[in-house]
XYZ file of C-alpha atoms in Angstrom:
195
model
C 6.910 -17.851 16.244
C 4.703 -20.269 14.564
C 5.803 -22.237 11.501
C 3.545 -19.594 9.001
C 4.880 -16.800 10.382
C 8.430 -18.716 10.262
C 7.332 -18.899 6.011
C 6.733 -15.818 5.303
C 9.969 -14.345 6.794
C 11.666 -16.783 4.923
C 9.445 -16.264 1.333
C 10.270 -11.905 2.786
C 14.107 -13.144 2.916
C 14.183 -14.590 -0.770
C 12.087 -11.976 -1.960
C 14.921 -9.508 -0.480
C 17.909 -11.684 -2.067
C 16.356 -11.376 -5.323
C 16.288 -7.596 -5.424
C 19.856 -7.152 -4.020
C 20.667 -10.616 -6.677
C 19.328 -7.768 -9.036
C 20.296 -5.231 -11.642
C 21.003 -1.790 -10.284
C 19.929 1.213 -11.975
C 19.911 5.551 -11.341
C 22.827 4.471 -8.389
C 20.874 1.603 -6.882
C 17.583 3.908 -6.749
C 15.832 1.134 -8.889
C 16.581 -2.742 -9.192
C 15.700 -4.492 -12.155
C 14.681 -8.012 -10.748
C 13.112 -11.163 -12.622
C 9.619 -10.862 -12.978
C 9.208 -14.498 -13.020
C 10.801 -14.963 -9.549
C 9.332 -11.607 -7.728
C 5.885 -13.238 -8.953
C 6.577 -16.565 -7.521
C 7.738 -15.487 -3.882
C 4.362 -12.861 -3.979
C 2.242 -16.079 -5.178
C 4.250 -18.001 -2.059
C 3.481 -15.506 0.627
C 0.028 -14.690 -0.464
C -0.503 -18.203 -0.233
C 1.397 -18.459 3.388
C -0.777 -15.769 4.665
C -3.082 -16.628 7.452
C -6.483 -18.030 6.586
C -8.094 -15.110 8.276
C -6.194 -12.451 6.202
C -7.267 -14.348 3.107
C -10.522 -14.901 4.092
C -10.350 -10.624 4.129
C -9.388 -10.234 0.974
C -11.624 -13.203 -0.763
C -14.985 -10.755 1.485
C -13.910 -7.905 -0.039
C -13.959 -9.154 -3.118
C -17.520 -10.930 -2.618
C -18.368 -7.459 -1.410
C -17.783 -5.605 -4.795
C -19.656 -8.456 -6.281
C -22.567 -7.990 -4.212
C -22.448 -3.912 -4.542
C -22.141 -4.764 -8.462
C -24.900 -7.381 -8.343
C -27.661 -5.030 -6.227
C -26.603 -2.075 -8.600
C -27.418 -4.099 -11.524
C -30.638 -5.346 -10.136
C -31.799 -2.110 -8.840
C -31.144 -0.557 -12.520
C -32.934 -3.632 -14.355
C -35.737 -3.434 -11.848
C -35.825 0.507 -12.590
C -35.678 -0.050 -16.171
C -38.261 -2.307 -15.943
C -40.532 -0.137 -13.753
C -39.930 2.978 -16.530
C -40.862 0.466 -19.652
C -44.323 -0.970 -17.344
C -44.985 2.562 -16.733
C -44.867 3.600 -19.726
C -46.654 1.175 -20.739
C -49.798 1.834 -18.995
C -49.170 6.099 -19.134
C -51.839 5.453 -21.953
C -54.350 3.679 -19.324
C -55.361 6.982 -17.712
C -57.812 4.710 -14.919
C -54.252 3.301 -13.302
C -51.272 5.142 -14.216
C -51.665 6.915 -10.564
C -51.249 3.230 -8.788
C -48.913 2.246 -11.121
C -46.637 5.478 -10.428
C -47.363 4.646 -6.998
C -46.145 1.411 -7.290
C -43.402 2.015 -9.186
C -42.313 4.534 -6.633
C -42.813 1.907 -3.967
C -40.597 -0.374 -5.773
C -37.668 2.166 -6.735
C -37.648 3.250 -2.825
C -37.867 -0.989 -1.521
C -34.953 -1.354 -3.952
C -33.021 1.607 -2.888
C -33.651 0.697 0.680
C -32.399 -2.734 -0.031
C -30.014 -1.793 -1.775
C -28.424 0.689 1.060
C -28.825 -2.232 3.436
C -26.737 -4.724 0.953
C -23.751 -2.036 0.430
C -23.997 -0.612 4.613
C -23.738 -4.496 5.611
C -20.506 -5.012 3.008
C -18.969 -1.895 4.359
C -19.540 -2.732 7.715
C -18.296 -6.514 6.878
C -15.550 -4.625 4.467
C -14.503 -2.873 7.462
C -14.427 -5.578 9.705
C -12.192 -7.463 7.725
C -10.229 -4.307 6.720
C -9.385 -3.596 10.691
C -8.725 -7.241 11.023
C -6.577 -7.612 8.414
C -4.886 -4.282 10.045
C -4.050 -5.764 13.143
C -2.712 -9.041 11.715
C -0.592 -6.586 9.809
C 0.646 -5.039 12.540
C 1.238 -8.324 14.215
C 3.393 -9.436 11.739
C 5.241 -5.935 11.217
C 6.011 -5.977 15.246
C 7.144 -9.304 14.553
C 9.542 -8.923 11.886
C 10.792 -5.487 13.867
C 11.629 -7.646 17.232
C 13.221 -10.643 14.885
C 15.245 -8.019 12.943
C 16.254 -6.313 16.500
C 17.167 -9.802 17.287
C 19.372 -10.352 14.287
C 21.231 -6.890 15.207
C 21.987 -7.410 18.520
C 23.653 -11.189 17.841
C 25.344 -9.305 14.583
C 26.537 -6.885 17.073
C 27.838 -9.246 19.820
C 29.367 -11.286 17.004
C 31.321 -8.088 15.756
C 32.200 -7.001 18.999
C 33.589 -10.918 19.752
C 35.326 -10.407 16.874
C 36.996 -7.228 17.837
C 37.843 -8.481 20.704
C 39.757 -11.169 19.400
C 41.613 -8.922 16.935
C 42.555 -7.103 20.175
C 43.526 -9.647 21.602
C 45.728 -10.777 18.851
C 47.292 -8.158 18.345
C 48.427 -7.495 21.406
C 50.352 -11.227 21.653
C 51.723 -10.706 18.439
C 53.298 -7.365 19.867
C 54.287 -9.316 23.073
C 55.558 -11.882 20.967
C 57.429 -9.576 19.023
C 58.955 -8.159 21.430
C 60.214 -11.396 23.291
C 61.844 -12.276 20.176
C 63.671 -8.822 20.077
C 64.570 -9.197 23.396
C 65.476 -12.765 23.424
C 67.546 -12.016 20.000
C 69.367 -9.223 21.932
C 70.072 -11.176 24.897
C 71.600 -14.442 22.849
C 74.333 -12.741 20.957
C 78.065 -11.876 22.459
C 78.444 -9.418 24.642
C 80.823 -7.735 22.210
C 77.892 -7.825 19.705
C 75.312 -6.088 22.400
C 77.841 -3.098 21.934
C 77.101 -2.739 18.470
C 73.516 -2.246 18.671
C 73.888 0.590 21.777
């Protein structure tokens, strides 16, 4: 397990102490917990999280930009195709190549902007799988470490019962020697009395 992964169980283990440190409500349905603290260990493991699952999130978020960005271009390049058309609707000797034009441009900036949103999906989804996988690699992870933690807490309790066992059964043995060794020490005129 590499020292990140080794992190973020232990930022996962605080961030579990904190909601069992915290406040139970509705029969332990809900726990109130510290805000402060439940932000800090989120802050902590977003910040242990591998490079490449960052590097997800931060290309997601360039691809909303860029969706935004080409929207806002296509509409200002739209709006100013309507006002230039407009424009020259009075010019009777043009206003076919300038709808043509115009028309050229809306479909060149629809194209592009198709081909700017189908390359951030396909990026998007890239990342998206990636980031998947690395889930899963961590959730398979944590399962095997918490299968590991079972098993020792099992071997420990069963150690432990054991050991009760075991006591128990000398303090019964050693009971009994004393009953027997008290019985056998007193006069044989007291051994009648007990019979």
């Amino acid at each position: 397990m590499s020292a990140q992964q080794s992190n973020i169980y232990n930022l996962l283990g605080k961030l579990e102490e904190a909601m069992d440190r915290g406040f139970p409500l509705l029969s332990s349905y809900m726990v109130v917990v510290k805000r402060d603290v439940v932000e800090t260990l989120l802050d902590n493991i977003y910040a242990s999280l591998p490079t490449e699952v960052q590097d997800a999130r931060a290309l997601l978020r360039r691809r909303d930009e860029i969706q935004h960005e080409a929207q806002q271009r296509a509409e200002k390049v739209i709006r100013d195709a309507q006002a230039e058309a407009a424009r020259l609707l009075s010019e009777s000797d043009i206003m076919q190549n300038v709808q043509r034009e115009v028309q050229k441009i809306k479909e060149q900036v629809i194209a592009d902007c198709e081909s700017m949103k189908r390359k951030a999906i396909e990026e998007a989804d890239a990342i998206r799988n990636q980031a998947k996988d690395e889930a899963a690699r961590i959730k398979d992870g944590m399962n095997v470490y918490a299968d590991q933690i079972l098993t020792g807490l099992e071997q420990n309790l069963n150690q432990l019962q054991q050991m009760v066992k075991s006591n128990q059964v000398q303090l019964e043995r050693q009971r009994s020697e004393e009953l027997n060794s008290a019985y056998s020490s007193q006069p044989a005129n007291m051994q009648g009395n007990y019979r």
